[in-house]
Short mmCIF file of C-alpha atoms in Angstrom, two decimals:
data_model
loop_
_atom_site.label_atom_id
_atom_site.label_comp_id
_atom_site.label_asym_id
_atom_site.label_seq_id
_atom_site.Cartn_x
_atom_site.Cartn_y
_atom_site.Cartn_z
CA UNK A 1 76.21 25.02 -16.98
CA UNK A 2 73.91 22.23 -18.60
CA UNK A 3 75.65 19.20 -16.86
CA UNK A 4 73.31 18.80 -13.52
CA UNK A 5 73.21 15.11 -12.36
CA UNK A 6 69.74 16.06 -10.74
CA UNK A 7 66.71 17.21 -13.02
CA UNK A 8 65.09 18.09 -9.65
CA UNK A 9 68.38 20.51 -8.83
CA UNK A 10 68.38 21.91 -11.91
CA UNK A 11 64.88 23.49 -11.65
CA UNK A 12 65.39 24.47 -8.14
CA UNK A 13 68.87 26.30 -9.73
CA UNK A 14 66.66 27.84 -12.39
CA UNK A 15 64.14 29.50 -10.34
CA UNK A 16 66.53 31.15 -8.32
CA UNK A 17 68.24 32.42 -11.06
CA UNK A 18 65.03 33.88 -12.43
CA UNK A 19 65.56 36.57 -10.22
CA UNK A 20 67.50 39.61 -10.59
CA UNK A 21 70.92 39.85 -10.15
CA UNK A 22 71.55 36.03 -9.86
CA UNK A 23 73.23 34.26 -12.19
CA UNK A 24 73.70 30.05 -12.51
CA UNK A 25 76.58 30.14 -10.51
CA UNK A 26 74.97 32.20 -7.28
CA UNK A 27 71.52 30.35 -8.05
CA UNK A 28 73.86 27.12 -7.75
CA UNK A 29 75.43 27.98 -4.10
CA UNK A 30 72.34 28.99 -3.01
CA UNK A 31 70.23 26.17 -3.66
CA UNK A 32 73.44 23.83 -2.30
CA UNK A 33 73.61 26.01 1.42
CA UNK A 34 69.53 25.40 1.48
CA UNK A 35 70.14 21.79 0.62
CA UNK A 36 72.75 21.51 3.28
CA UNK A 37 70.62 22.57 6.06
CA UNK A 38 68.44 20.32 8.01
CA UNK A 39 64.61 20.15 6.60
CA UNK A 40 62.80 22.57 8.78
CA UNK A 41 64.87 25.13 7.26
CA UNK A 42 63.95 24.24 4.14
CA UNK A 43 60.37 24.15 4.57
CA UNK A 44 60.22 27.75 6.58
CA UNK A 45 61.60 29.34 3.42
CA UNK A 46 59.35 27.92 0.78
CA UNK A 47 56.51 28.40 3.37
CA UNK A 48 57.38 32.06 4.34
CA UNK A 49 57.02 32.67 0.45
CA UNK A 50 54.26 31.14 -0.07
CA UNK A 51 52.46 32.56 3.04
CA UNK A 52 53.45 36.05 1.79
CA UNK A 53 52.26 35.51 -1.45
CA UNK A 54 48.63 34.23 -0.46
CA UNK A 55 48.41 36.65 2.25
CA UNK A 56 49.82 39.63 1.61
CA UNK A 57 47.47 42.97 0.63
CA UNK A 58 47.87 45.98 -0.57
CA UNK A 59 47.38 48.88 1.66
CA UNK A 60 43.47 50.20 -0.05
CA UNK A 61 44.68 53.84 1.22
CA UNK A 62 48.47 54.23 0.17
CA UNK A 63 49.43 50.59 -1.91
CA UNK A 64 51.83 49.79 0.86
CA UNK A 65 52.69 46.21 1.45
CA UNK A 66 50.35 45.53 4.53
CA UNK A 67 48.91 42.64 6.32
CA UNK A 68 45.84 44.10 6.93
CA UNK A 69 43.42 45.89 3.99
CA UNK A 70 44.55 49.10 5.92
CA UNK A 71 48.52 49.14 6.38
CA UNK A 72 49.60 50.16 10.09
CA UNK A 73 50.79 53.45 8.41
CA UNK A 74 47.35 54.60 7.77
CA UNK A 75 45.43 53.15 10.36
CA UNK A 76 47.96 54.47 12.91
CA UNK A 77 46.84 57.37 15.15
CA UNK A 78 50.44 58.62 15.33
CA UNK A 79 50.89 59.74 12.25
CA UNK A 80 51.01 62.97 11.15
CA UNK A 81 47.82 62.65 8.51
CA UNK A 82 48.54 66.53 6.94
CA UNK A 83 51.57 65.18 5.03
CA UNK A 84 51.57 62.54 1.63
CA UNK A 85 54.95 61.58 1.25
CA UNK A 86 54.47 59.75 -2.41
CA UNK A 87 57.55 57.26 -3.35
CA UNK A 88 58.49 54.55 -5.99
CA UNK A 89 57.85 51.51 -4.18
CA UNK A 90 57.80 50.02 -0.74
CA UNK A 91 61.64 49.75 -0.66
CA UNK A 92 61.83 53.71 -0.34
CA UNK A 93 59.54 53.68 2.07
CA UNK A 94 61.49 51.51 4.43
CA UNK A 95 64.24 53.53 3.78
CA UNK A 96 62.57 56.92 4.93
CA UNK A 97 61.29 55.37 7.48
CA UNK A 98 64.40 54.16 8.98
CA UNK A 99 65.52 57.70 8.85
CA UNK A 100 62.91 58.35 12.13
CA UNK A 101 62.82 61.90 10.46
CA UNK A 102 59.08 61.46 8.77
CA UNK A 103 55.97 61.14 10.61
CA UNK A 104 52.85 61.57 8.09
CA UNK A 105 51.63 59.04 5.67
CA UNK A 106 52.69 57.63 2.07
CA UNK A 107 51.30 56.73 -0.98
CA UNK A 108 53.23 54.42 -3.11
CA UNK A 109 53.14 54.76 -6.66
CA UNK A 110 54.29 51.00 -7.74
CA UNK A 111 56.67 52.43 -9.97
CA UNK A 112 57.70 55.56 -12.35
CA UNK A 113 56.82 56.93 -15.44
CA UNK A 114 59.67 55.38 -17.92
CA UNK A 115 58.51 55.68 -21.69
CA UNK A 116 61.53 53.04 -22.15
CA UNK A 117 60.31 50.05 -20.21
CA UNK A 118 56.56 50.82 -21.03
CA UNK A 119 55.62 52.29 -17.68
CA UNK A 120 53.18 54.68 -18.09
CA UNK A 121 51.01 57.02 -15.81
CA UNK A 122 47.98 54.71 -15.94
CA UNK A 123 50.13 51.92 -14.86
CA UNK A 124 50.95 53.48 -11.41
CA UNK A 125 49.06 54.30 -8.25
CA UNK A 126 48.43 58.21 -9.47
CA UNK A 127 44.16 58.32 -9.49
CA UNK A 128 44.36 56.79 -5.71
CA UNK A 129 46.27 59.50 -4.74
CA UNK A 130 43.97 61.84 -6.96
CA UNK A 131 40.95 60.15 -4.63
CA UNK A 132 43.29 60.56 -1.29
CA UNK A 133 43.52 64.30 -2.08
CA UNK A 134 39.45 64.84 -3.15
CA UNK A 135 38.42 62.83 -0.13
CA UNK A 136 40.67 63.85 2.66
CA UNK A 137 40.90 67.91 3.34
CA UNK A 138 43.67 67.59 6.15
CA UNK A 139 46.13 66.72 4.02
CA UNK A 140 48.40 70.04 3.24
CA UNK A 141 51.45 68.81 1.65
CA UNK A 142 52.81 66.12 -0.86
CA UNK A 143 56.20 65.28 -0.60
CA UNK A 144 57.62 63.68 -3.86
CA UNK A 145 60.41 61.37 -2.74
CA UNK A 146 61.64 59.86 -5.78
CA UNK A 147 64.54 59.19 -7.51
CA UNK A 148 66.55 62.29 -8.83
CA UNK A 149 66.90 61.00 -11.96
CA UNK A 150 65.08 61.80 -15.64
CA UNK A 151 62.18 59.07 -14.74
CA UNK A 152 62.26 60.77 -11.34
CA UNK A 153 61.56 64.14 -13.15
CA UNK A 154 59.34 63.60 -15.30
CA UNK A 155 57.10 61.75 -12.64
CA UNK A 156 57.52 64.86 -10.25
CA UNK A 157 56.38 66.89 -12.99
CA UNK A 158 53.29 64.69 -14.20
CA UNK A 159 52.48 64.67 -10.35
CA UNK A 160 52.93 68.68 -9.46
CA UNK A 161 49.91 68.78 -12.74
CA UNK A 162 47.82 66.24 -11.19
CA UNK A 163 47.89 67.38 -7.56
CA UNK A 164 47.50 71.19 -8.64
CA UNK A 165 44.02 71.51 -9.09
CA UNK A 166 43.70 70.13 -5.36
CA UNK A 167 45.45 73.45 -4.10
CA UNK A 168 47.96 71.61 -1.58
CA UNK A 169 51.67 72.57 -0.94
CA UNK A 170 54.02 70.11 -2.96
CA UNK A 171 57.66 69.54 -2.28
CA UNK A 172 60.31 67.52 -3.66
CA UNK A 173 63.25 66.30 -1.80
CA UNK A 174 65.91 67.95 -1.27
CA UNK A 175 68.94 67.54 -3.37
CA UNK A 176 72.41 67.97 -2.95
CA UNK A 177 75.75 67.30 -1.72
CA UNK A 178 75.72 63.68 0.11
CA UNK A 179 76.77 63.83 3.87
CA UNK A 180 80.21 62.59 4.29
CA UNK A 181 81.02 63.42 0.37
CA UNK A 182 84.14 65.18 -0.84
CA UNK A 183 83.05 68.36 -3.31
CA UNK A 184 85.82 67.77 -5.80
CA UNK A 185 84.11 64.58 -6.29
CA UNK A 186 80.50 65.41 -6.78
CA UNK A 187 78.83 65.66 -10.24
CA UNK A 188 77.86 69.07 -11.52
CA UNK A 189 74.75 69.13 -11.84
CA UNK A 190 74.54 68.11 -8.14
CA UNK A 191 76.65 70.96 -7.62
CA UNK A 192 75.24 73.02 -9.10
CA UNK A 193 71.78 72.86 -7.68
CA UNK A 194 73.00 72.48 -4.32
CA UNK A 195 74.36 75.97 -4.93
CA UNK A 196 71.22 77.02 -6.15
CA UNK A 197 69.01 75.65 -2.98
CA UNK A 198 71.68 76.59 -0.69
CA UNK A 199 69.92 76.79 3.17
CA UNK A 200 70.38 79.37 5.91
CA UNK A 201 72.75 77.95 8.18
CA UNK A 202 71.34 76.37 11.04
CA UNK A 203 73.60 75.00 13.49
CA UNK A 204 71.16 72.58 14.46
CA UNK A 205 70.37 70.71 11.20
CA UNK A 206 73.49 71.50 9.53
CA UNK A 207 76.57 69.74 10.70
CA UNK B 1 66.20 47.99 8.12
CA UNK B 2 63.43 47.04 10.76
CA UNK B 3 60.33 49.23 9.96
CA UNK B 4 58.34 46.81 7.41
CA UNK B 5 54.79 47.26 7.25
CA UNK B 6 54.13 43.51 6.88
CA UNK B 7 55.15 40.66 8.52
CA UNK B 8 54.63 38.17 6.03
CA UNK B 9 57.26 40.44 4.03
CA UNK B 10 59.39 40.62 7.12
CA UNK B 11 59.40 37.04 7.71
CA UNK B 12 60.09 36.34 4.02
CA UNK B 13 62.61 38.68 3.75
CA UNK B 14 64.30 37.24 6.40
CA UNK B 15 64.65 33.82 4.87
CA UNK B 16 66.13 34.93 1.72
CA UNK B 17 68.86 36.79 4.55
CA UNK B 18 69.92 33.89 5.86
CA UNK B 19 71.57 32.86 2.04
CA UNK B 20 75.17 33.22 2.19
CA UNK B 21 76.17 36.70 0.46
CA UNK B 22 72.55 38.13 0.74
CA UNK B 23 72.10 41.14 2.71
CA UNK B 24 68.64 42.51 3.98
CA UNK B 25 68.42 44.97 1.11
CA UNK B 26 69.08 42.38 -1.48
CA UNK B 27 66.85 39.83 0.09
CA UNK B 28 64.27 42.99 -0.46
CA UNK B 29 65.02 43.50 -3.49
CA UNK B 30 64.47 39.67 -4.50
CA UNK B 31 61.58 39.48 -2.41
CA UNK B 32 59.90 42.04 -3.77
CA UNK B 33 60.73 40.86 -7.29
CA UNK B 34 59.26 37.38 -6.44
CA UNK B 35 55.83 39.53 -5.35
CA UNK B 36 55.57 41.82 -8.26
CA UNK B 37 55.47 38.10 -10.65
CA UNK B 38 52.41 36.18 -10.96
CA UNK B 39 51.37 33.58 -8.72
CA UNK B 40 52.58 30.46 -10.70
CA UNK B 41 56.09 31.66 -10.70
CA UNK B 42 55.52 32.13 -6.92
CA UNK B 43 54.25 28.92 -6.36
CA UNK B 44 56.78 27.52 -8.71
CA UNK B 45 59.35 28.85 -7.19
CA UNK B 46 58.62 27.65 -3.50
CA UNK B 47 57.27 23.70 -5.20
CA UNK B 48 61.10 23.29 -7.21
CA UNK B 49 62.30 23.80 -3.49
CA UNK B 50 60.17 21.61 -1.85
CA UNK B 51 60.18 18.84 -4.08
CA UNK B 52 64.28 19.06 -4.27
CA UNK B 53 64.12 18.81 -0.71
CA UNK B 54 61.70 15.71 -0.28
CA UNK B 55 62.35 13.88 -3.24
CA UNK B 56 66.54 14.56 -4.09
CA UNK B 57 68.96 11.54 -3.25
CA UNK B 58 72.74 11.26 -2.47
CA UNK B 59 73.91 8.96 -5.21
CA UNK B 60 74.95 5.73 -2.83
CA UNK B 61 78.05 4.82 -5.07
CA UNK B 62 79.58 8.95 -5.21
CA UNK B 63 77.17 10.84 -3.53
CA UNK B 64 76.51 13.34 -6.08
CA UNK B 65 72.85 14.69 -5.55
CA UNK B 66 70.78 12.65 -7.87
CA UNK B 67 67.32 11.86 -8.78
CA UNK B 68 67.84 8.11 -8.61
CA UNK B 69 69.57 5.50 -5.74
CA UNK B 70 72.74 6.12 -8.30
CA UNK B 71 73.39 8.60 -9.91
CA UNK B 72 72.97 9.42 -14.02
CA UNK B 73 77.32 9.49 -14.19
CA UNK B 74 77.57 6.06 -12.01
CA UNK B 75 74.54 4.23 -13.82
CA UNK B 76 75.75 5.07 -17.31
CA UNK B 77 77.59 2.64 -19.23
CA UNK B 78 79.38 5.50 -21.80
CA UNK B 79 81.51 6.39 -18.56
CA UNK B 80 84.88 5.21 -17.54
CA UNK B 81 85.05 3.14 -14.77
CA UNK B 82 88.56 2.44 -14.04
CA UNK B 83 88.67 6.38 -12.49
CA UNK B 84 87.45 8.03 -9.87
CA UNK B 85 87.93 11.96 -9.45
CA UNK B 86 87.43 13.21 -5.96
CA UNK B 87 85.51 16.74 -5.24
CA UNK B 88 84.91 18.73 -2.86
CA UNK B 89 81.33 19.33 -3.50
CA UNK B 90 78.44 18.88 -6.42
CA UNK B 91 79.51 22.11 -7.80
CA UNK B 92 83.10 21.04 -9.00
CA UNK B 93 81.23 17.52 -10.47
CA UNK B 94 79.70 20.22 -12.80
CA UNK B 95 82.66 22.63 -12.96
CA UNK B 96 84.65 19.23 -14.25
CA UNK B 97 82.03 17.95 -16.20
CA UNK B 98 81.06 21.26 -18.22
CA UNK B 99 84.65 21.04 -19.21
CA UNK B 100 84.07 17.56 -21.72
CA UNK B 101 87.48 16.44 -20.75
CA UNK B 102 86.59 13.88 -18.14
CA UNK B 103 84.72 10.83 -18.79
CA UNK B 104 85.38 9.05 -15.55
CA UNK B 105 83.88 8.63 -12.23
CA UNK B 106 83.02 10.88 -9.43
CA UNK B 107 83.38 10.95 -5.72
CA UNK B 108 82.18 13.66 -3.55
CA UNK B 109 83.62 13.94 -0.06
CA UNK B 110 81.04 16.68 0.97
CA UNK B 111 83.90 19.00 2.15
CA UNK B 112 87.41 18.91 2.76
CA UNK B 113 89.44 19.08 5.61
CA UNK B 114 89.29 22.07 7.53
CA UNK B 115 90.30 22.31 11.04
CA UNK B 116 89.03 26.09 11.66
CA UNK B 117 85.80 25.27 10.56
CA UNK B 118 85.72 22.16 12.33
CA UNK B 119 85.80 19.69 9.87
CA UNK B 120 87.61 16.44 10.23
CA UNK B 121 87.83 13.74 7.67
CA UNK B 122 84.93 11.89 9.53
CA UNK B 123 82.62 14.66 8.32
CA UNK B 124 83.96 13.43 4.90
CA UNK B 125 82.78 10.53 2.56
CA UNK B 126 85.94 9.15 2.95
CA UNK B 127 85.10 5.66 4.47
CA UNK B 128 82.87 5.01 1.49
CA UNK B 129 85.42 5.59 -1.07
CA UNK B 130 87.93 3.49 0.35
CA UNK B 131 85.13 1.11 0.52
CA UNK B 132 84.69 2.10 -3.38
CA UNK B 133 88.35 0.45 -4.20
CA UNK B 134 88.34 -2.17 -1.88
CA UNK B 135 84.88 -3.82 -3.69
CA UNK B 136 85.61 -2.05 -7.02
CA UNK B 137 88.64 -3.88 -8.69
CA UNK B 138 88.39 -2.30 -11.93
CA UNK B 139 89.37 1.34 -10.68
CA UNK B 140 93.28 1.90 -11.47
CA UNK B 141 93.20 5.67 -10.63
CA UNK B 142 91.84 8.42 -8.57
CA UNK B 143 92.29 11.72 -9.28
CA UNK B 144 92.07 14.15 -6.27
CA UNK B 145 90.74 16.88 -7.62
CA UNK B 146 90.61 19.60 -4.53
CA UNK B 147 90.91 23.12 -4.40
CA UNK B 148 94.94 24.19 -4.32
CA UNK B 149 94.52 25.88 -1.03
CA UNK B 150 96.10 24.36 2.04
CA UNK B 151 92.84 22.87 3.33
CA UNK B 152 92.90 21.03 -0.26
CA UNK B 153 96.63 20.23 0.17
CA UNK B 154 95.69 18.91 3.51
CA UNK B 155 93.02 17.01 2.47
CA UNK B 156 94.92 15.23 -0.60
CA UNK B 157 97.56 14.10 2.03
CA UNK B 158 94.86 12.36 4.03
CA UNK B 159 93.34 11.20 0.99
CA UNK B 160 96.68 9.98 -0.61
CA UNK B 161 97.50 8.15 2.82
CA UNK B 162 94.30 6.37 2.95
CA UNK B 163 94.43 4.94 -0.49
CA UNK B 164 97.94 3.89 -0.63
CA UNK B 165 96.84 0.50 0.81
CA UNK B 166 94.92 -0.26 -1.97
CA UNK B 167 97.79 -0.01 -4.33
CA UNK B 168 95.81 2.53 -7.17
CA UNK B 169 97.70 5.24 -9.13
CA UNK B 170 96.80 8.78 -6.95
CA UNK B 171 97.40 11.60 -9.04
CA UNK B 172 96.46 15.25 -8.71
CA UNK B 173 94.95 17.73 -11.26
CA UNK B 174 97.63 20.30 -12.66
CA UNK B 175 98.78 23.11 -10.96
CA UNK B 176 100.07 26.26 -12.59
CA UNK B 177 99.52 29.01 -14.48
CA UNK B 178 96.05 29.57 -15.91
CA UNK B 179 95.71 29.58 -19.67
CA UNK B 180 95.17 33.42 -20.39
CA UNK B 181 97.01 34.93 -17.52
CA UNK B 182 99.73 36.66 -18.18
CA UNK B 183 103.14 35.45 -16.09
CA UNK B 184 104.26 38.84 -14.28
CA UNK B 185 100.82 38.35 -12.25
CA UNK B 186 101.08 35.49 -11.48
CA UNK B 187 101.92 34.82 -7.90
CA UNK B 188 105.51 33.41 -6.81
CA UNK B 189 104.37 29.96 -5.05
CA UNK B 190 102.25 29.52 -8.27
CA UNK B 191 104.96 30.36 -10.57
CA UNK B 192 107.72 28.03 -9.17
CA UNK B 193 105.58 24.84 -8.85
CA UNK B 194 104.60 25.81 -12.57
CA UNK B 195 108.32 25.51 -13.58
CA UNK B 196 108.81 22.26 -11.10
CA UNK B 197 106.25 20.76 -12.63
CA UNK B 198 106.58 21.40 -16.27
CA UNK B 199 105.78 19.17 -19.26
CA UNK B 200 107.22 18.29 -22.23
CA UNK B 201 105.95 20.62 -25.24
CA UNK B 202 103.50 18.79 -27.35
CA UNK B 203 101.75 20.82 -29.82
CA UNK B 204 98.50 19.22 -29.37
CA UNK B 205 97.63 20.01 -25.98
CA UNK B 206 99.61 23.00 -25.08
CA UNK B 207 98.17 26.45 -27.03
#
């Protein structure tokens, strides 16, 4: 895909397929549909970037993606401030939050410990929440809320060590069965945990 | 997917939504990419936009997007210019050219004929092309070269009708079975025009 008539397209095409999961061909329609539309659009999109990038902050308490050097999280008053829920990235924490189930606060590592791709403890948000712990008493319980794989577990583990000498209740996520999954096709090791942490039944929470 | 903590993110997010086949959480996902990078590749990113946008042309002879009043393909002197082949779109020019098998003009119509989507063949650069044979002696063919779907079929019709006048050859690209498929998949409408329209076997251009 070398043959652009436009040297000016062909940059445009390569940015876009700079990011993840796009290749020439996607970057290609996309940059055509954004042609196609009338300037303003245009414009809004490179500006909305742009604005984000030169704008944006990090949460100082919990690394959140914020507008304001204390995310809305944090500096709300209806938030349950006993509980740390501590997750991957910001992604995750949209995600519990659109479950309307969790009402404390997060801290958001920026990533997990992965040997592989170079990522190691130092690199993520772990001696904030070290600080968060030390400086803040009313906080009882860290929820780890990442991903159930090996990175996942090993992260959980190099967390339980760290937050341990702070004497706070820590819980992982629970894992198990999907709902809505069929058991014959679950793996076993999902299985077989969820056998291991059944739950009373609770009418209520179980359906 | 409404809880973000920013609305620079939000807004941005939002933009990259509005691509055709990008969801919310991929528009995330890219987003969030696009953040985690340094700010040149930011800024980089949003500037091969912009400048596409202000400074790209519409070649005035095919209306390929070019960099230049006309384009590198109708400026050069290496190409033929006794025939024009007819697109759809900018993508096909580089589908056809990537290919190395046509050293001809272009002409872009901008769309094709679609009555459901409300496209008529004054939405089309049709009136230009015609214009294209009537000043330009020197073309002797024009190859409609339009998707085989019945919009296409439509369109080449139209096309066909409105060049008849100018008494040039009007031929269409192949249709048949793709090189590498095998023929008990291949579909039935497919199949027969395949066998309607077979040519004679010549060892150099059939595998």
């Amino acid at each position: 895909m070398e043959n652009f008539s436009s040297k000016l397209l062909q940059s445009a095409v390569e940015e876009f397929a700079r990011l993840p999961g796009i290749g020439k061909k996607t970057a290609l329609r996309l940059v055509l549909h954004l042609l196609k539309q009338d300037g303003e659009i245009m414009n809004r999109f490179s500006e909305a970037l742009l604005k984000l990038h030169r704008e944006v902050v990090y949460c100082r308490e919990c690394y959140n993606i914020s507008d304001s050097p204390v995310c809305e999280i944090c500096s709300s008053p209806r938030r349950d401030n006993t509980m740390i829920c501590v997750t991957e990235d910001i992604r995750d924490v949209i995600a519990i939050e659109n479950t309307g189930q969790y009402h404390g606060l997060y801290h958001v590592l920026g990533g997990i410990i992965s040997p592989i791709d170079g990522i190691g403890p130092a690199d993520l948000n772990i001696e904030a929440l070290e600080k968060r712990l030390q400086s803040n008493q009313e906080v009882r319980e860290v929820i780890l809320a990442l991903s159930t794989t090996m990175e996942g577990d090993t992260t959980n583990f190099y967390l339980y060590k760290k937050i341990k000498p702070f004497n706070r209740k820590v819980t992982v996520i629970a894992r198990g069965i999907a709902i809505g999954d069929e058991l014959e096709y679950a793996d076993e090791v999902t299985l077989g945990r969820s056998i291991i942490h059944r739950t009373e039944y609770d009418q209520k929470t179980i359906r």
